[in-house]
GROMACS .gro file of C-alpha atoms in nm:
model
  433
    1UNK     CA    1  -2.856   3.647   1.257
    2UNK     CA    2  -3.218   3.751   1.312
    3UNK     CA    3  -3.374   4.039   1.114
    4UNK     CA    4  -3.396   4.253   1.430
    5UNK     CA    5  -3.032   4.194   1.512
    6UNK     CA    6  -2.922   4.254   1.157
    7UNK     CA    7  -3.032   4.617   1.156
    8UNK     CA    8  -2.809   4.689   1.457
    9UNK     CA    9  -2.504   4.502   1.321
   10UNK     CA   10  -2.223   4.690   1.155
   11UNK     CA   11  -1.937   4.536   0.959
   12UNK     CA   12  -1.609   4.544   1.152
   13UNK     CA   13  -1.435   4.615   0.823
   14UNK     CA   14  -1.368   4.979   0.729
   15UNK     CA   15  -1.523   4.906   0.392
   16UNK     CA   16  -1.798   4.690   0.251
   17UNK     CA   17  -1.764   4.501  -0.076
   18UNK     CA   18  -1.973   4.621  -0.364
   19UNK     CA   19  -2.234   4.348  -0.433
   20UNK     CA   20  -2.181   4.403  -0.803
   21UNK     CA   21  -1.813   4.311  -0.763
   22UNK     CA   22  -1.876   4.000  -0.555
   23UNK     CA   23  -1.985   3.693  -0.753
   24UNK     CA   24  -2.080   3.510  -0.430
   25UNK     CA   25  -2.418   3.643  -0.312
   26UNK     CA   26  -2.450   3.427  -0.001
   27UNK     CA   27  -2.227   3.279   0.268
   28UNK     CA   28  -1.995   3.010   0.135
   29UNK     CA   29  -1.787   2.827   0.393
   30UNK     CA   30  -1.565   2.545   0.283
   31UNK     CA   31  -1.247   2.376   0.390
   32UNK     CA   32  -0.952   2.421   0.155
   33UNK     CA   33  -0.656   2.190   0.104
   34UNK     CA   34  -0.346   2.382  -0.010
   35UNK     CA   35  -0.081   2.122  -0.086
   36UNK     CA   36   0.210   2.363  -0.104
   37UNK     CA   37   0.307   2.706   0.019
   38UNK     CA   38   0.239   2.850  -0.326
   39UNK     CA   39  -0.121   2.728  -0.306
   40UNK     CA   40  -0.170   2.893   0.031
   41UNK     CA   41  -0.005   3.211  -0.098
   42UNK     CA   42  -0.252   3.220  -0.386
   43UNK     CA   43  -0.543   3.191  -0.141
   44UNK     CA   44  -0.400   3.469   0.075
   45UNK     CA   45  -0.361   3.692  -0.229
   46UNK     CA   46  -0.718   3.616  -0.334
   47UNK     CA   47  -0.844   3.722   0.010
   48UNK     CA   48  -0.660   4.052  -0.035
   49UNK     CA   49  -0.379   4.021   0.218
   50UNK     CA   50  -0.102   4.278   0.199
   51UNK     CA   51   0.201   4.126   0.021
   52UNK     CA   52   0.427   4.199   0.319
   53UNK     CA   53   0.199   3.998   0.549
   54UNK     CA   54   0.198   3.685   0.335
   55UNK     CA   55   0.538   3.534   0.433
   56UNK     CA   56   0.447   3.534   0.803
   57UNK     CA   57   0.102   3.394   0.735
   58UNK     CA   58   0.253   3.114   0.530
   59UNK     CA   59   0.450   3.001   0.834
   60UNK     CA   60   0.137   3.006   1.047
   61UNK     CA   61  -0.062   2.813   0.789
   62UNK     CA   62   0.177   2.521   0.735
   63UNK     CA   63   0.203   2.241   0.989
   64UNK     CA   64   0.536   2.061   1.018
   65UNK     CA   65   0.524   1.693   1.113
   66UNK     CA   66   0.834   1.505   1.226
   67UNK     CA   67   0.866   1.138   1.323
   68UNK     CA   68   1.128   1.079   1.592
   69UNK     CA   69   1.222   0.722   1.676
   70UNK     CA   70   1.349   0.551   1.990
   71UNK     CA   71   1.303   0.825   2.250
   72UNK     CA   72   1.336   0.744   2.617
   73UNK     CA   73   1.032   0.810   2.834
   74UNK     CA   74   1.194   1.124   2.974
   75UNK     CA   75   1.285   1.255   2.628
   76UNK     CA   76   0.936   1.189   2.496
   77UNK     CA   77   0.768   1.365   2.791
   78UNK     CA   78   0.997   1.667   2.768
   79UNK     CA   79   0.949   1.695   2.392
   80UNK     CA   80   0.573   1.683   2.439
   81UNK     CA   81   0.581   1.957   2.702
   82UNK     CA   82   0.798   2.179   2.482
   83UNK     CA   83   0.562   2.132   2.186
   84UNK     CA   84   0.252   2.200   2.398
   85UNK     CA   85   0.405   2.523   2.525
   86UNK     CA   86   0.432   2.641   2.164
   87UNK     CA   87   0.078   2.551   2.067
   88UNK     CA   88   0.169   2.218   1.910
   89UNK     CA   89   0.190   1.864   2.040
   90UNK     CA   90   0.391   1.544   2.029
   91UNK     CA   91   0.199   1.218   2.009
   92UNK     CA   92   0.367   0.936   2.203
   93UNK     CA   93   0.290   0.578   2.299
   94UNK     CA   94   0.005   0.531   2.548
   95UNK     CA   95   0.227   0.296   2.744
   96UNK     CA   96   0.436   0.591   2.864
   97UNK     CA   97   0.135   0.715   3.058
   98UNK     CA   98   0.056   0.379   3.214
   99UNK     CA   99   0.420   0.304   3.289
  100UNK     CA  100   0.416  -0.009   3.073
  101UNK     CA  101   0.687   0.126   2.839
  102UNK     CA  102   1.014   0.305   2.894
  103UNK     CA  103   1.060   0.427   2.536
  104UNK     CA  104   0.850   0.551   2.245
  105UNK     CA  105   0.850   0.699   1.901
  106UNK     CA  106   0.700   1.047   1.875
  107UNK     CA  107   0.508   1.241   1.612
  108UNK     CA  108   0.592   1.609   1.655
  109UNK     CA  109   0.324   1.850   1.527
  110UNK     CA  110   0.404   2.220   1.515
  111UNK     CA  111   0.334   2.511   1.281
  112UNK     CA  112   0.637   2.643   1.097
  113UNK     CA  113   0.617   2.983   1.265
  114UNK     CA  114   0.660   2.817   1.607
  115UNK     CA  115   0.923   2.569   1.496
  116UNK     CA  116   1.200   2.827   1.522
  117UNK     CA  117   1.111   2.870   1.890
  118UNK     CA  118   1.151   2.499   1.959
  119UNK     CA  119   1.529   2.487   1.941
  120UNK     CA  120   1.593   2.730   2.231
  121UNK     CA  121   1.354   2.528   2.446
  122UNK     CA  122   1.519   2.196   2.365
  123UNK     CA  123   1.875   2.329   2.395
  124UNK     CA  124   1.826   2.388   2.765
  125UNK     CA  125   1.694   2.040   2.834
  126UNK     CA  126   1.889   1.725   2.930
  127UNK     CA  127   1.934   1.391   2.756
  128UNK     CA  128   1.947   1.396   2.373
  129UNK     CA  129   1.699   1.680   2.324
  130UNK     CA  130   1.956   1.943   2.213
  131UNK     CA  131   2.082   1.701   1.946
  132UNK     CA  132   1.725   1.623   1.840
  133UNK     CA  133   1.657   1.993   1.788
  134UNK     CA  134   1.948   2.010   1.544
  135UNK     CA  135   1.824   1.699   1.362
  136UNK     CA  136   1.478   1.855   1.324
  137UNK     CA  137   1.623   2.173   1.177
  138UNK     CA  138   1.852   1.976   0.946
  139UNK     CA  139   1.565   1.759   0.820
  140UNK     CA  140   1.353   2.066   0.747
  141UNK     CA  141   1.638   2.241   0.569
  142UNK     CA  142   1.745   1.939   0.364
  143UNK     CA  143   1.389   1.870   0.245
  144UNK     CA  144   1.354   2.215   0.088
  145UNK     CA  145   1.307   2.181  -0.291
  146UNK     CA  146   1.600   2.410  -0.373
  147UNK     CA  147   1.839   2.181  -0.185
  148UNK     CA  148   1.754   1.878  -0.397
  149UNK     CA  149   1.958   1.966  -0.702
  150UNK     CA  150   2.188   1.709  -0.858
  151UNK     CA  151   2.472   1.730  -1.105
  152UNK     CA  152   2.535   1.502  -1.402
  153UNK     CA  153   2.858   1.577  -1.581
  154UNK     CA  154   2.891   1.956  -1.577
  155UNK     CA  155   2.518   2.027  -1.574
  156UNK     CA  156   2.313   2.103  -1.264
  157UNK     CA  157   1.958   1.963  -1.260
  158UNK     CA  158   1.682   2.092  -1.035
  159UNK     CA  159   1.320   1.994  -1.077
  160UNK     CA  160   1.123   2.307  -1.157
  161UNK     CA  161   0.855   2.147  -1.374
  162UNK     CA  162   0.765   1.784  -1.425
  163UNK     CA  163   1.013   1.522  -1.302
  164UNK     CA  164   1.299   1.432  -1.530
  165UNK     CA  165   1.241   1.117  -1.734
  166UNK     CA  166   1.494   0.832  -1.741
  167UNK     CA  167   1.426   0.587  -2.023
  168UNK     CA  168   1.495   0.218  -1.954
  169UNK     CA  169   1.697   0.027  -2.213
  170UNK     CA  170   1.754  -0.335  -2.113
  171UNK     CA  171   2.007  -0.516  -2.332
  172UNK     CA  172   1.921  -0.853  -2.178
  173UNK     CA  173   1.752  -1.177  -2.282
  174UNK     CA  174   1.550  -1.215  -1.962
  175UNK     CA  175   1.425  -0.882  -1.821
  176UNK     CA  176   1.068  -0.914  -1.694
  177UNK     CA  177   0.914  -0.667  -1.941
  178UNK     CA  178   1.132  -0.619  -2.247
  179UNK     CA  179   1.385  -0.903  -2.228
  180UNK     CA  180   1.522  -0.994  -2.569
  181UNK     CA  181   1.375  -0.697  -2.757
  182UNK     CA  182   1.692  -0.489  -2.766
  183UNK     CA  183   1.976  -0.740  -2.761
  184UNK     CA  184   2.079  -0.639  -3.112
  185UNK     CA  185   2.276  -0.316  -3.107
  186UNK     CA  186   2.079  -0.168  -3.396
  187UNK     CA  187   1.747  -0.230  -3.219
  188UNK     CA  188   1.881  -0.082  -2.896
  189UNK     CA  189   2.004   0.230  -3.074
  190UNK     CA  190   1.671   0.276  -3.252
  191UNK     CA  191   1.493   0.253  -2.917
  192UNK     CA  192   1.734   0.502  -2.759
  193UNK     CA  193   1.675   0.750  -3.041
  194UNK     CA  194   1.300   0.704  -3.002
  195UNK     CA  195   1.316   0.773  -2.630
  196UNK     CA  196   1.514   1.092  -2.688
  197UNK     CA  197   1.254   1.210  -2.941
  198UNK     CA  198   0.978   1.133  -2.691
  199UNK     CA  199   1.133   1.348  -2.420
  200UNK     CA  200   1.376   1.134  -2.219
  201UNK     CA  201   1.627   1.334  -2.016
  202UNK     CA  202   1.849   1.032  -1.942
  203UNK     CA  203   1.884   0.676  -2.072
  204UNK     CA  204   1.962   0.390  -1.834
  205UNK     CA  205   2.130   0.091  -2.000
  206UNK     CA  206   2.133  -0.245  -1.823
  207UNK     CA  207   2.297  -0.574  -1.913
  208UNK     CA  208   2.180  -0.791  -1.623
  209UNK     CA  209   1.819  -0.863  -1.531
  210UNK     CA  210   1.721  -0.775  -1.175
  211UNK     CA  211   1.374  -0.928  -1.188
  212UNK     CA  212   1.278  -1.152  -0.894
  213UNK     CA  213   1.451  -1.489  -0.927
  214UNK     CA  214   1.697  -1.372  -1.193
  215UNK     CA  215   2.030  -1.552  -1.207
  216UNK     CA  216   2.345  -1.337  -1.189
  217UNK     CA  217   2.581  -1.303  -1.484
  218UNK     CA  218   2.956  -1.248  -1.489
  219UNK     CA  219   3.101  -0.900  -1.526
  220UNK     CA  220   3.249  -0.995  -1.862
  221UNK     CA  221   2.919  -1.118  -2.001
  222UNK     CA  222   2.737  -0.811  -1.871
  223UNK     CA  223   2.990  -0.577  -2.032
  224UNK     CA  224   2.981  -0.764  -2.362
  225UNK     CA  225   2.605  -0.714  -2.373
  226UNK     CA  226   2.615  -0.338  -2.320
  227UNK     CA  227   2.949  -0.215  -2.452
  228UNK     CA  228   2.852  -0.134  -2.812
  229UNK     CA  229   2.524   0.026  -2.704
  230UNK     CA  230   2.693   0.238  -2.438
  231UNK     CA  231   2.964   0.358  -2.674
  232UNK     CA  232   2.731   0.447  -2.959
  233UNK     CA  233   2.465   0.616  -2.745
  234UNK     CA  234   2.730   0.822  -2.565
  235UNK     CA  235   2.881   0.927  -2.897
  236UNK     CA  236   2.557   1.000  -3.081
  237UNK     CA  237   2.280   1.114  -2.847
  238UNK     CA  238   2.264   1.449  -2.666
  239UNK     CA  239   2.148   1.330  -2.323
  240UNK     CA  240   2.344   1.174  -2.034
  241UNK     CA  241   2.378   0.798  -2.017
  242UNK     CA  242   2.336   0.585  -1.705
  243UNK     CA  243   2.473   0.235  -1.652
  244UNK     CA  244   2.255   0.002  -1.445
  245UNK     CA  245   2.505  -0.227  -1.272
  246UNK     CA  246   2.630  -0.347  -0.935
  247UNK     CA  247   2.976  -0.437  -1.069
  248UNK     CA  248   3.260  -0.187  -1.040
  249UNK     CA  249   3.445  -0.321  -1.345
  250UNK     CA  250   3.137  -0.276  -1.565
  251UNK     CA  251   3.076   0.072  -1.425
  252UNK     CA  252   3.438   0.176  -1.484
  253UNK     CA  253   3.434   0.067  -1.848
  254UNK     CA  254   3.096   0.232  -1.903
  255UNK     CA  255   3.223   0.561  -1.759
  256UNK     CA  256   3.531   0.538  -1.980
  257UNK     CA  257   3.296   0.489  -2.276
  258UNK     CA  258   3.091   0.800  -2.193
  259UNK     CA  259   2.836   0.711  -1.924
  260UNK     CA  260   2.780   0.972  -1.653
  261UNK     CA  261   2.554   0.797  -1.399
  262UNK     CA  262   2.595   0.470  -1.205
  263UNK     CA  263   2.259   0.320  -1.109
  264UNK     CA  264   2.352   0.069  -0.837
  265UNK     CA  265   2.054  -0.126  -0.702
  266UNK     CA  266   2.274  -0.262  -0.423
  267UNK     CA  267   2.352   0.090  -0.299
  268UNK     CA  268   2.728   0.018  -0.303
  269UNK     CA  269   2.699  -0.307  -0.105
  270UNK     CA  270   2.774  -0.558  -0.382
  271UNK     CA  271   3.118  -0.439  -0.487
  272UNK     CA  272   3.352  -0.258  -0.246
  273UNK     CA  273   3.533  -0.095  -0.540
  274UNK     CA  274   3.222   0.086  -0.670
  275UNK     CA  275   3.279   0.398  -0.461
  276UNK     CA  276   3.632   0.435  -0.591
  277UNK     CA  277   3.507   0.397  -0.948
  278UNK     CA  278   3.240   0.663  -0.895
  279UNK     CA  279   3.490   0.905  -0.741
  280UNK     CA  280   3.753   0.847  -1.010
  281UNK     CA  281   3.494   0.899  -1.285
  282UNK     CA  282   3.318   1.194  -1.118
  283UNK     CA  283   2.997   0.996  -1.167
  284UNK     CA  284   2.652   1.062  -1.029
  285UNK     CA  285   2.534   0.774  -0.808
  286UNK     CA  286   2.183   0.634  -0.768
  287UNK     CA  287   2.151   0.442  -0.440
  288UNK     CA  288   1.849   0.211  -0.413
  289UNK     CA  289   1.681   0.039  -0.120
  290UNK     CA  290   1.633  -0.336  -0.157
  291UNK     CA  291   1.545  -0.594   0.105
  292UNK     CA  292   1.748  -0.905   0.022
  293UNK     CA  293   1.893  -0.961  -0.326
  294UNK     CA  294   1.724  -1.010  -0.664
  295UNK     CA  295   1.702  -1.388  -0.656
  296UNK     CA  296   1.524  -1.400  -0.320
  297UNK     CA  297   1.394  -1.047  -0.253
  298UNK     CA  298   1.028  -1.134  -0.315
  299UNK     CA  299   1.030  -1.460  -0.118
  300UNK     CA  300   0.897  -1.311   0.204
  301UNK     CA  301   0.951  -0.935   0.238
  302UNK     CA  302   0.844  -0.794   0.574
  303UNK     CA  303   0.866  -0.458   0.750
  304UNK     CA  304   0.776  -0.332   1.096
  305UNK     CA  305   0.785   0.031   0.981
  306UNK     CA  306   0.825   0.054   0.604
  307UNK     CA  307   0.922   0.418   0.558
  308UNK     CA  308   1.137   0.427   0.870
  309UNK     CA  309   1.338   0.128   0.748
  310UNK     CA  310   1.376   0.262   0.395
  311UNK     CA  311   1.480   0.605   0.522
  312UNK     CA  312   1.726   0.461   0.773
  313UNK     CA  313   1.886   0.235   0.512
  314UNK     CA  314   1.923   0.511   0.253
  315UNK     CA  315   2.048   0.759   0.514
  316UNK     CA  316   2.323   0.516   0.613
  317UNK     CA  317   2.419   0.456   0.249
  318UNK     CA  318   2.422   0.830   0.174
  319UNK     CA  319   2.641   0.892   0.479
  320UNK     CA  320   2.879   0.616   0.367
  321UNK     CA  321   2.912   0.784   0.028
  322UNK     CA  322   2.970   1.125   0.188
  323UNK     CA  323   3.236   0.979   0.416
  324UNK     CA  324   3.420   0.839   0.115
  325UNK     CA  325   3.425   1.178  -0.055
  326UNK     CA  326   3.116   1.180  -0.278
  327UNK     CA  327   2.971   1.532  -0.288
  328UNK     CA  328   2.599   1.576  -0.213
  329UNK     CA  329   2.497   1.687  -0.561
  330UNK     CA  330   2.631   1.360  -0.706
  331UNK     CA  331   2.383   1.144  -0.510
  332UNK     CA  332   2.026   1.036  -0.590
  333UNK     CA  333   1.814   0.801  -0.377
  334UNK     CA  334   1.564   0.540  -0.495
  335UNK     CA  335   1.314   0.371  -0.256
  336UNK     CA  336   1.323   0.057  -0.471
  337UNK     CA  337   0.967   0.005  -0.592
  338UNK     CA  338   0.922  -0.372  -0.642
  339UNK     CA  339   1.256  -0.468  -0.484
  340UNK     CA  340   1.180  -0.669  -0.172
  341UNK     CA  341   0.839  -0.509  -0.130
  342UNK     CA  342   0.488  -0.641  -0.079
  343UNK     CA  343   0.227  -0.504  -0.324
  344UNK     CA  344   0.084  -0.267  -0.064
  345UNK     CA  345   0.431  -0.143   0.029
  346UNK     CA  346   0.476   0.000  -0.320
  347UNK     CA  347   0.153   0.200  -0.300
  348UNK     CA  348   0.253   0.328   0.043
  349UNK     CA  349   0.595   0.437  -0.083
  350UNK     CA  350   0.439   0.631  -0.370
  351UNK     CA  351   0.204   0.810  -0.133
  352UNK     CA  352   0.479   0.896   0.115
  353UNK     CA  353   0.774   0.986  -0.108
  354UNK     CA  354   0.811   1.323   0.060
  355UNK     CA  355   0.944   1.152   0.372
  356UNK     CA  356   1.265   1.078   0.181
  357UNK     CA  357   1.316   1.435   0.059
  358UNK     CA  358   1.580   1.522   0.316
  359UNK     CA  359   1.809   1.253   0.173
  360UNK     CA  360   1.843   1.411  -0.171
  361UNK     CA  361   1.681   1.395  -0.515
  362UNK     CA  362   1.440   1.101  -0.546
  363UNK     CA  363   1.426   0.857  -0.838
  364UNK     CA  364   1.118   0.634  -0.868
  365UNK     CA  365   1.082   0.330  -1.094
  366UNK     CA  366   0.719   0.208  -1.108
  367UNK     CA  367   0.731   0.103  -1.472
  368UNK     CA  368   0.526  -0.210  -1.553
  369UNK     CA  369   0.599  -0.349  -1.206
  370UNK     CA  370   0.409  -0.643  -1.057
  371UNK     CA  371   0.222  -0.429  -0.802
  372UNK     CA  372   0.044  -0.266  -1.098
  373UNK     CA  373  -0.019  -0.605  -1.256
  374UNK     CA  374  -0.160  -0.755  -0.937
  375UNK     CA  375  -0.389  -0.461  -0.871
  376UNK     CA  376  -0.532  -0.473  -1.223
  377UNK     CA  377  -0.468  -0.839  -1.316
  378UNK     CA  378  -0.256  -0.742  -1.615
  379UNK     CA  379   0.053  -0.873  -1.793
  380UNK     CA  380   0.365  -0.650  -1.807
  381UNK     CA  381   0.291  -0.527  -2.159
  382UNK     CA  382  -0.060  -0.423  -2.048
  383UNK     CA  383   0.044  -0.205  -1.755
  384UNK     CA  384   0.096   0.131  -1.927
  385UNK     CA  385  -0.208   0.309  -1.781
  386UNK     CA  386  -0.137   0.177  -1.433
  387UNK     CA  387   0.224   0.292  -1.465
  388UNK     CA  388   0.107   0.635  -1.582
  389UNK     CA  389  -0.118   0.665  -1.277
  390UNK     CA  390   0.170   0.568  -1.047
  391UNK     CA  391   0.396   0.819  -1.222
  392UNK     CA  392   0.136   1.093  -1.176
  393UNK     CA  393   0.115   1.019  -0.804
  394UNK     CA  394   0.496   1.018  -0.779
  395UNK     CA  395   0.503   1.355  -0.957
  396UNK     CA  396   0.261   1.506  -0.706
  397UNK     CA  397   0.449   1.352  -0.413
  398UNK     CA  398   0.781   1.505  -0.517
  399UNK     CA  399   0.973   1.259  -0.735
  400UNK     CA  400   1.265   1.423  -0.916
  401UNK     CA  401   1.323   1.145  -1.173
  402UNK     CA  402   1.088   0.882  -1.318
  403UNK     CA  403   1.259   0.571  -1.455
  404UNK     CA  404   1.025   0.419  -1.717
  405UNK     CA  405   0.995   0.210  -2.032
  406UNK     CA  406   0.721   0.415  -2.203
  407UNK     CA  407   0.877   0.758  -2.224
  408UNK     CA  408   0.617   0.941  -2.432
  409UNK     CA  409   0.315   0.837  -2.226
  410UNK     CA  410   0.480   0.893  -1.889
  411UNK     CA  411   0.618   1.228  -2.003
  412UNK     CA  412   0.260   1.335  -2.078
  413UNK     CA  413   0.119   1.197  -1.751
  414UNK     CA  414   0.390   1.369  -1.547
  415UNK     CA  415   0.341   1.699  -1.730
  416UNK     CA  416  -0.033   1.705  -1.665
  417UNK     CA  417   0.015   1.601  -1.300
  418UNK     CA  418   0.265   1.882  -1.254
  419UNK     CA  419   0.031   2.138  -1.408
  420UNK     CA  420  -0.255   2.023  -1.185
  421UNK     CA  421  -0.023   2.062  -0.888
  422UNK     CA  422   0.108   2.407  -0.974
  423UNK     CA  423  -0.141   2.548  -1.223
  424UNK     CA  424   0.166   2.643  -1.422
  425UNK     CA  425   0.198   2.695  -1.791
  426UNK     CA  426   0.361   2.396  -1.964
  427UNK     CA  427   0.728   2.445  -2.025
  428UNK     CA  428   0.861   2.434  -2.376
  429UNK     CA  429   1.027   2.101  -2.462
  430UNK     CA  430   1.403   2.120  -2.486
  431UNK     CA  431   1.561   2.109  -2.828
  432UNK     CA  432   1.712   1.767  -2.903
  433UNK     CA  433   1.926   1.886  -3.190
   0.00000   0.00000   0.00000
């Protein structure tokens, strides 16, 4: 604005800020990056918006992105037109324009305040568009943080601060990181007590190594390795116990001994009786994605669309559990860091965890994994800082549970990451007595 124009310009506002109250003396234009609605709400409050206006502005300020797969050309074109009419868009394959393709995936982009107007538009259209509108609404609703609660025993868990911490206790001779350290019951119990003192919310006991190339063991041998540890931890320690197994007979005996969670890396595929065991024992189930099986999973993993394939697999497994009678708050999903994944896949999963949020609470296990070792050229026992960084990213991206060896350090990393994310006061640690 020129000096001559300035003297004729009047502020459109009915008031002018007092220069003494404004710490910024000159124009300051910058782009901001609110990660969550609460961040945008804080900015709106700082501007001085009326409290009653903020909810509507939040909807305008948040863009919803949905990936839809396998649309016909007609469906993709109609979806795009509906989105454009609402001020959004749907990106589709260029080949639909040239006529070289008859189908496409689509990336729907629409602000939340216009999303509610999409369903009436799609309901009146042919093909699968009415069904797609319901799927979009369902995905948005299921991904809401309040919907991702889970129950262990009689207690309901919902992440409101840092993620919950699940301490790893391998009672095996050949696990990749701590094999042989806790085979003696006394050593395992000491480690379990230490993890509780350091802040663990759950302890996951395993009697069979699932490292790449590991040989399977019989159910009897696996149970003999873990039985004394499971019984004594369940009797002595105040936090829920998880059993890491793919065998229904081991899971049943562990539940009878006091375990409350079944961590099944096969996602119920290895043993057809596992679902019945979980239902009979009212257990919480962790369902993990894995390409292949432990002995061969790292031979040549390959994906055309990593997150699509992980989501589709876990969605099918979750639906199978629902169909058998498992209630939603007894299910947790795990994208399977390091299980049939290339190094870069693991980093991508960590950065895109939120895409799994509609499936339920998310457990992530980055602890001392080879993708950390390869990135930093470190042995398993040297990967603590890399694991902490991965755990911090997972915290920011929405993980509900972190499964780790080094409870104290990861507890601290997750707490700081959460506070950076929310600017919240640290919560008081729970009493362990």
